[in-house]
Amino acid sequence: MNHHTGRLAAHAARPFTLKISTALLLGAGLLSSASVWAQDAQAAADKDQAAPLTTVQVSGVRRAAQSAQAIKKNSDEVIDSIVAEEAGKFPDKNVAEILGRVSGVQIRREFGEASSVVIRGLSGLVTLLNGREVYTSNSRSLYLADIPTTMLQRVDVYKTQGAEMVEGGTAGVIDVRTARPFDNKGFSANIAGRVENRDKSKTNDPQVSGTISNRWTTGIGEVGALLGLSYQKGNYHDEVTFNSPPEKVLGAASPVTGPFDLGHVLYQGERKRLAANWALQWRPNREVEVFAEGWSTRIDHDAQRQFFVANLGWNAGSQYTLIPGTNQIATVTSPNSNPFSLSSTQAPNDDSETHQGAIGARWKVNEDWTVSTEFARTNSKWKEEFPILDFLASPPTVHGETYRNGGGYFTYPGYDMMNPANFRMNTLFDNWSSSHGQSNDWRADVVYNPGTDGFFREFSFGTRIAKRKASYQHESNGLIAVPAGGVPSVASLPGLSCPSMEMANDYGLAQWQTPCAGYLHTNLDQLRVLFGRPAGRQPADPFSLYKNQEDTTAIYGKTKFGFNLAAVPVEGTAGVRVVRTELDVNGFNGVYTDGVLTPIAVSKSTSTTDAMPNLTLKALLTPDLIARFNAGKAIQRPVFGDFNPGTTYNAGGGGTVAPTATGGNPDLKPIESTNVDLAGEWYFAPTGSLTATLFRHDFKNYVIRRSTFETVNGIRYLIDRPRNLNGGELKGVELAYRQFYDWLPGWLNGFGLEANYTYMKGHLDDEGVQTPFVNMSKNAYNVVALYERGPWSGRLAYNYRSSFVDTYNYRGLGFDLIVDPIKTADASITYKISDNVGVTLDVENLTDRTYNDYHGIASNPRDIRRYDRVIGLSLRWKL
């Protein structure tokens, strides 16, 4: 589901005083009781920037960097922020892309945009929207690319968590904060248009967004309103060529190993994403503020995946060569073997939408007491229609090379794969699935401020009650084999067969005939009848269906304190959050009776109570040199699907699908993590800092999914199920540097640099065996060269992450699937035509990167993937 929003035009060079700009930029969210921790960071940042000698004039990129630095410096927690250069203008196109620049955060880019996000190699994070929990259908978090950056005020990445923060993440918290009308002094409006060209999908896609906001003084007090709208259309083309896992190709006694199959996968998709946010604020007097706000997104994602699987036809007459110095196959030619050759089109069409609305108020009772409250409701749904049709061909001979031009290369001498008459229909997969999620969330907070003279500086207390429902189901008996009477020939059904997309690189077979994705959707009922099924989609598989209800009740207490240690001022917080979680799981399990699997309804209720203490200490060694210590406990609840008591069995067939099964575990416990951070931070200039953080996470009940072989009713299935592990640990260091070189002469003082590096090391304990963390790179760094002077601004960003494990014990074969280092470069340049109009040219995937992974060792490659290079041109107008 999702897209890149465009990088928009840079901020005007019109100067603002540091104090005023920061107060305006950081003022959002003061009403939301769900943002108490963010208020503290904002207030402290404003105080810091209002200090003497902070009259440096800044704008645009510098102002955003300075505001982000002030938030980090003054926060109680270990935090990194990215602040808008001006209303709705960020250096990247969606939230996931933005996060790829943050120290300790790694992302993956595929299917046209950045997608998965991990913090310090861990996926256990909480995504918040304006301090409130938000998610996509039955998941635990929000797909971050669904939020266009044009709606944002800033993004906060918390590596540690205070007692007042919503529980649920062992890696950290990502809080995405949208704009509010009281952020601006009066009327404000901006509109941005963007077109982006993608080289492999050969498309030019439009995007447009705008925000309008105003505030008025009326007879009932001050009133503000804001509305933001965004439309994005994006096409993409990903190209993959692959080797299947290595096997003994010449019999069990032979040392020679290699793939049985090579293949290509061409991905093409189009997303249309609509998003809107709105906010109303009312301040009847200086002591009371009331707000209502909401956010919605809808995504239509139509895609096709064109597969070609080339069996290498191993037999006694196969001729082969080896990779020098190994027992791995380099080339093979199998004459007169009639190898299995499959062309397949998968055609998923996804529709999803999420809506969240909230109302709340904040009342400053007197100089000592402040009370706030908020109620939020979230609704999300997702559905997918996913037909697949396979063609088979019968070429006499195949020639394959396991690693040519970086991937699998194969040809069929003397055989025309572009002739529809050379193919026949094989298997139809009639798949669909859907999920829903709803929640009601209420919280209240009380803050007591006794003053700053004593040891205790502030006390806060609060409660949160949330009720969440989630459900999921998919089709039953989706695999439909060719009936005994056969099916018509491919050539006899006009419009059924299409030429595949062309390969961008040379891997032998450049194009082939494949089922047309549009035909599969338009004529699906006709295909069902041809394959011996009645028209209409299959009923739901009862073993896939689950309905969960999760009720959580949390209370917290927290104090801020301060004292002098010798001549060094020390500030700190201490708190504890206690949460009670009650979970009702409803699904189906089954028993075999005379060879027939019969569904049996299963309901299970569980409850847990978790106490999460937290302590922070911040020593102000000098006004610009800070030492930090943070320690606390966090929990992470498994995703709802992992609790499903049922197991869905797919017996395979059609020559393409092996017997597999997927199940859940209603007895899973929450993951527990004890986290310690020790940091040193030197802020040597308003936009200059050097920081270092040592961190350690110790885990209990970590949840993993593992595949094992089990025989059920005489069939050997590869079954994937989740379970808790004994424990694990992760430790590492983060280093970060930021500076603008204002002291350089002339045009050179427009240059700046941001750089960060993260080192991580860790393992999980699986019954005494150490296993790796999935998605954890030991080394990762970002280097961003910045320039801003007069009407010009620009950036050149390079991102590197070292190799990591994608899948542990891949397909139960005893080795890990490992991804090679990923290197990404992006660039942009902006010119201010006037104070209100700017134009930006940006390039994503500047170096035309490739993604490579391999089966355990580098001489057993799996995929090489290539992605679009994107060139975007944006025009931005603002008042």
Short mmCIF file of N, CA and C in Angstrom, two decimals, residues 127-226:
data_model
loop_
_atom_site.label_atom_id
_atom_site.label_comp_id
_atom_site.label_asym_id
_atom_site.label_seq_id
_atom_site.Cartn_x
_atom_site.Cartn_y
_atom_site.Cartn_z
N THR A 127 4.31 3.09 16.39
CA THR A 127 4.10 4.28 15.58
C THR A 127 2.93 5.06 16.16
N LEU A 128 3.16 6.34 16.38
CA LEU A 128 2.14 7.22 16.93
C LEU A 128 1.86 8.35 15.95
N LEU A 129 0.65 8.85 15.98
CA LEU A 129 0.26 10.02 15.22
C LEU A 129 -0.20 11.08 16.22
N ASN A 130 0.60 12.14 16.35
CA ASN A 130 0.33 13.17 17.35
C ASN A 130 0.21 12.58 18.75
N GLY A 131 1.07 11.63 19.04
CA GLY A 131 1.12 11.03 20.36
C GLY A 131 0.12 9.92 20.58
N ARG A 132 -0.72 9.61 19.58
CA ARG A 132 -1.75 8.59 19.73
C ARG A 132 -1.40 7.34 18.94
N GLU A 133 -1.76 6.20 19.48
CA GLU A 133 -1.51 4.94 18.79
C GLU A 133 -2.31 4.91 17.49
N VAL A 134 -1.66 4.51 16.41
CA VAL A 134 -2.32 4.40 15.11
C VAL A 134 -1.76 3.18 14.41
N TYR A 135 -2.56 2.56 13.56
CA TYR A 135 -2.18 1.27 12.98
C TYR A 135 -2.89 1.10 11.66
N THR A 136 -2.57 0.02 10.96
CA THR A 136 -3.22 -0.36 9.72
C THR A 136 -3.93 -1.69 9.93
N SER A 137 -5.25 -1.71 9.81
CA SER A 137 -6.14 -2.86 9.95
C SER A 137 -5.75 -3.73 11.14
N ASN A 138 -5.25 -4.96 10.91
CA ASN A 138 -4.99 -5.85 12.04
C ASN A 138 -3.53 -5.83 12.49
N SER A 139 -2.75 -4.86 12.02
CA SER A 139 -1.36 -4.80 12.43
C SER A 139 -1.21 -4.01 13.72
N ARG A 140 0.02 -3.91 14.21
CA ARG A 140 0.30 -3.16 15.43
C ARG A 140 0.79 -1.75 15.14
N SER A 141 1.15 -1.47 13.90
CA SER A 141 1.74 -0.19 13.60
C SER A 141 1.21 0.34 12.29
N LEU A 142 1.57 1.56 12.01
CA LEU A 142 1.14 2.24 10.78
C LEU A 142 2.17 2.02 9.70
N TYR A 143 1.70 1.83 8.47
CA TYR A 143 2.61 1.79 7.33
C TYR A 143 3.03 3.23 7.08
N LEU A 144 4.26 3.57 7.41
CA LEU A 144 4.68 4.96 7.51
C LEU A 144 4.67 5.69 6.16
N ALA A 145 4.77 4.97 5.07
CA ALA A 145 4.71 5.63 3.77
C ALA A 145 3.31 6.12 3.43
N ASP A 146 2.31 5.73 4.23
CA ASP A 146 0.95 6.20 3.99
C ASP A 146 0.75 7.65 4.39
N ILE A 147 1.68 8.24 5.12
CA ILE A 147 1.53 9.62 5.58
C ILE A 147 2.36 10.53 4.68
N PRO A 148 1.72 11.40 3.89
CA PRO A 148 2.50 12.33 3.06
C PRO A 148 3.20 13.36 3.92
N THR A 149 4.42 13.68 3.56
CA THR A 149 5.20 14.62 4.37
C THR A 149 4.65 16.04 4.32
N THR A 150 3.83 16.34 3.32
CA THR A 150 3.27 17.69 3.24
C THR A 150 2.36 18.01 4.42
N MET A 151 1.91 16.99 5.15
CA MET A 151 1.03 17.21 6.29
C MET A 151 1.80 17.37 7.60
N LEU A 152 3.11 17.19 7.56
CA LEU A 152 3.85 17.02 8.81
C LEU A 152 4.45 18.32 9.31
N GLN A 153 4.57 18.35 10.64
CA GLN A 153 5.33 19.41 11.31
C GLN A 153 6.71 18.89 11.70
N ARG A 154 6.76 17.66 12.19
CA ARG A 154 8.05 17.04 12.50
C ARG A 154 7.82 15.55 12.77
N VAL A 155 8.94 14.81 12.85
CA VAL A 155 8.93 13.39 13.20
C VAL A 155 9.93 13.20 14.33
N ASP A 156 9.48 12.57 15.42
CA ASP A 156 10.33 12.29 16.57
C ASP A 156 10.61 10.80 16.66
N VAL A 157 11.87 10.44 16.83
CA VAL A 157 12.26 9.04 17.02
C VAL A 157 12.81 8.91 18.43
N TYR A 158 12.06 8.25 19.31
CA TYR A 158 12.47 8.03 20.69
C TYR A 158 13.17 6.68 20.79
N LYS A 159 14.42 6.70 21.24
CA LYS A 159 15.15 5.45 21.50
C LYS A 159 14.85 4.94 22.90
N THR A 160 14.42 5.83 23.81
CA THR A 160 14.01 5.44 25.16
C THR A 160 12.62 6.00 25.41
N GLN A 161 11.92 5.46 26.42
CA GLN A 161 10.52 5.80 26.63
C GLN A 161 10.26 6.20 28.08
N GLY A 162 9.54 7.31 28.25
CA GLY A 162 9.11 7.73 29.57
C GLY A 162 7.84 7.00 30.00
N ALA A 163 7.54 7.09 31.29
CA ALA A 163 6.38 6.38 31.84
C ALA A 163 5.07 6.87 31.25
N GLU A 164 5.02 8.13 30.79
CA GLU A 164 3.79 8.71 30.25
C GLU A 164 3.50 8.29 28.82
N MET A 165 4.44 7.61 28.16
CA MET A 165 4.30 7.28 26.75
C MET A 165 3.55 5.98 26.56
N VAL A 166 2.80 5.90 25.46
CA VAL A 166 2.02 4.70 25.15
C VAL A 166 2.96 3.50 25.04
N GLU A 167 2.61 2.44 25.77
CA GLU A 167 3.46 1.26 25.79
C GLU A 167 3.32 0.47 24.48
N GLY A 168 4.29 -0.43 24.25
CA GLY A 168 4.14 -1.34 23.12
C GLY A 168 5.35 -1.48 22.24
N GLY A 169 6.45 -0.79 22.50
CA GLY A 169 7.63 -0.91 21.64
C GLY A 169 8.88 -1.18 22.43
N THR A 170 9.61 -2.23 22.06
CA THR A 170 10.89 -2.52 22.70
C THR A 170 12.05 -1.85 21.98
N ALA A 171 11.86 -1.48 20.72
CA ALA A 171 12.93 -0.81 19.97
C ALA A 171 12.85 0.70 20.12
N GLY A 172 11.65 1.23 20.24
CA GLY A 172 11.50 2.67 20.35
C GLY A 172 10.14 3.12 19.89
N VAL A 173 9.99 4.43 19.76
CA VAL A 173 8.71 5.05 19.40
C VAL A 173 8.96 6.03 18.27
N ILE A 174 8.12 5.97 17.23
CA ILE A 174 8.15 6.95 16.16
C ILE A 174 6.85 7.75 16.25
N ASP A 175 6.97 9.02 16.57
CA ASP A 175 5.81 9.89 16.74
C ASP A 175 5.77 10.87 15.57
N VAL A 176 4.76 10.72 14.73
CA VAL A 176 4.58 11.56 13.55
C VAL A 176 3.60 12.68 13.91
N ARG A 177 4.04 13.93 13.78
CA ARG A 177 3.25 15.05 14.28
C ARG A 177 2.81 15.94 13.13
N THR A 178 1.50 16.09 12.97
CA THR A 178 0.94 16.91 11.91
C THR A 178 0.75 18.34 12.40
N ALA A 179 0.50 19.23 11.44
CA ALA A 179 0.37 20.65 11.75
C ALA A 179 -1.00 20.96 12.37
N ARG A 180 -1.06 22.10 13.12
CA ARG A 180 -2.29 22.62 13.70
C ARG A 180 -2.38 24.12 13.42
N PRO A 181 -3.58 24.67 13.44
CA PRO A 181 -3.71 26.10 13.06
C PRO A 181 -2.98 27.05 13.98
N PHE A 182 -2.86 26.73 15.28
CA PHE A 182 -2.18 27.64 16.19
C PHE A 182 -0.66 27.59 16.03
N ASP A 183 -0.16 26.75 15.10
CA ASP A 183 1.28 26.79 14.78
C ASP A 183 1.66 28.10 14.10
N ASN A 184 0.69 28.73 13.44
CA ASN A 184 0.95 29.94 12.67
C ASN A 184 0.33 31.15 13.35
N LYS A 185 0.88 32.34 13.07
CA LYS A 185 0.39 33.56 13.68
C LYS A 185 -0.95 33.99 13.09
N GLY A 186 -1.25 33.58 11.87
CA GLY A 186 -2.50 33.98 11.22
C GLY A 186 -2.77 33.07 10.05
N PHE A 187 -3.20 33.65 8.94
CA PHE A 187 -3.52 32.87 7.76
C PHE A 187 -2.24 32.28 7.15
N SER A 188 -2.35 31.05 6.71
CA SER A 188 -1.21 30.37 6.07
C SER A 188 -1.76 29.39 5.04
N ALA A 189 -1.10 29.32 3.90
CA ALA A 189 -1.51 28.38 2.86
C ALA A 189 -0.31 27.99 2.04
N ASN A 190 -0.31 26.74 1.57
CA ASN A 190 0.73 26.31 0.64
C ASN A 190 0.16 25.25 -0.27
N ILE A 191 0.67 25.19 -1.47
CA ILE A 191 0.27 24.15 -2.42
C ILE A 191 1.52 23.71 -3.17
N ALA A 192 1.60 22.43 -3.44
CA ALA A 192 2.78 21.87 -4.11
C ALA A 192 2.33 20.90 -5.18
N GLY A 193 2.97 20.99 -6.32
CA GLY A 193 2.75 20.05 -7.40
C GLY A 193 4.05 19.37 -7.76
N ARG A 194 3.96 18.12 -8.14
CA ARG A 194 5.18 17.36 -8.43
C ARG A 194 4.89 16.37 -9.55
N VAL A 195 5.85 16.19 -10.41
CA VAL A 195 5.81 15.11 -11.39
C VAL A 195 7.12 14.36 -11.28
N GLU A 196 7.03 13.02 -11.28
CA GLU A 196 8.26 12.24 -11.17
C GLU A 196 8.33 11.21 -12.29
N ASN A 197 9.51 11.12 -12.88
CA ASN A 197 9.78 10.18 -13.95
C ASN A 197 10.53 8.98 -13.38
N ARG A 198 10.07 7.78 -13.74
CA ARG A 198 10.71 6.54 -13.29
C ARG A 198 11.26 5.81 -14.52
N ASP A 199 12.55 5.49 -14.46
CA ASP A 199 13.20 5.03 -15.67
C ASP A 199 12.81 3.63 -16.09
N LYS A 200 12.56 2.72 -15.15
CA LYS A 200 12.24 1.35 -15.53
C LYS A 200 10.75 1.15 -15.80
N SER A 201 9.91 1.84 -15.04
CA SER A 201 8.48 1.75 -15.32
C SER A 201 8.08 2.67 -16.46
N LYS A 202 8.98 3.60 -16.86
CA LYS A 202 8.76 4.50 -18.00
C LYS A 202 7.46 5.28 -17.85
N THR A 203 7.29 5.92 -16.68
CA THR A 203 6.08 6.67 -16.40
C THR A 203 6.41 8.06 -15.90
N ASN A 204 5.46 8.96 -16.05
CA ASN A 204 5.52 10.29 -15.46
C ASN A 204 4.26 10.46 -14.60
N ASP A 205 4.46 10.51 -13.29
CA ASP A 205 3.33 10.46 -12.36
C ASP A 205 3.14 11.78 -11.64
N PRO A 206 1.87 12.22 -11.51
CA PRO A 206 1.59 13.49 -10.84
C PRO A 206 1.32 13.31 -9.35
N GLN A 207 1.64 14.33 -8.60
CA GLN A 207 1.31 14.41 -7.18
C GLN A 207 0.97 15.86 -6.86
N VAL A 208 -0.04 16.08 -6.03
CA VAL A 208 -0.41 17.44 -5.65
C VAL A 208 -0.88 17.43 -4.21
N SER A 209 -0.56 18.48 -3.48
CA SER A 209 -0.96 18.57 -2.08
C SER A 209 -1.08 20.04 -1.70
N GLY A 210 -1.83 20.28 -0.64
CA GLY A 210 -1.98 21.64 -0.17
C GLY A 210 -2.53 21.68 1.23
N THR A 211 -2.23 22.77 1.94
CA THR A 211 -2.72 22.99 3.30
C THR A 211 -3.15 24.45 3.42
N ILE A 212 -4.28 24.66 4.08
CA ILE A 212 -4.74 26.01 4.36
C ILE A 212 -5.10 26.09 5.84
N SER A 213 -4.71 27.19 6.48
CA SER A 213 -4.89 27.32 7.92
C SER A 213 -5.12 28.78 8.27
N ASN A 214 -5.93 29.01 9.31
CA ASN A 214 -6.15 30.38 9.78
C ASN A 214 -6.54 30.35 11.25
N ARG A 215 -6.39 31.48 11.90
CA ARG A 215 -6.84 31.64 13.28
C ARG A 215 -7.47 33.03 13.43
N TRP A 216 -8.52 33.10 14.28
CA TRP A 216 -9.28 34.32 14.43
C TRP A 216 -9.50 34.62 15.91
N THR A 217 -9.59 35.89 16.22
CA THR A 217 -10.01 36.33 17.55
C THR A 217 -11.49 36.68 17.47
N THR A 218 -12.32 35.98 18.28
CA THR A 218 -13.76 36.15 18.23
C THR A 218 -14.29 36.47 19.62
N GLY A 219 -15.61 36.64 19.68
CA GLY A 219 -16.24 36.92 20.97
C GLY A 219 -16.19 35.75 21.93
N ILE A 220 -15.95 34.56 21.44
CA ILE A 220 -15.86 33.39 22.32
C ILE A 220 -14.41 32.96 22.53
N GLY A 221 -13.47 33.77 22.10
CA GLY A 221 -12.06 33.45 22.27
C GLY A 221 -11.37 33.27 20.94
N GLU A 222 -10.20 32.68 20.97
CA GLU A 222 -9.42 32.47 19.76
C GLU A 222 -9.78 31.12 19.14
N VAL A 223 -9.98 31.12 17.81
CA VAL A 223 -10.40 29.92 17.08
C VAL A 223 -9.45 29.72 15.91
N GLY A 224 -9.11 28.47 15.65
CA GLY A 224 -8.25 28.14 14.52
C GLY A 224 -8.77 26.93 13.76
N ALA A 225 -8.51 26.89 12.45
CA ALA A 225 -8.93 25.76 11.62
C ALA A 225 -7.86 25.48 10.58
N LEU A 226 -7.69 24.21 10.27
CA LEU A 226 -6.68 23.77 9.29
C LEU A 226 -7.24 22.62 8.49
#
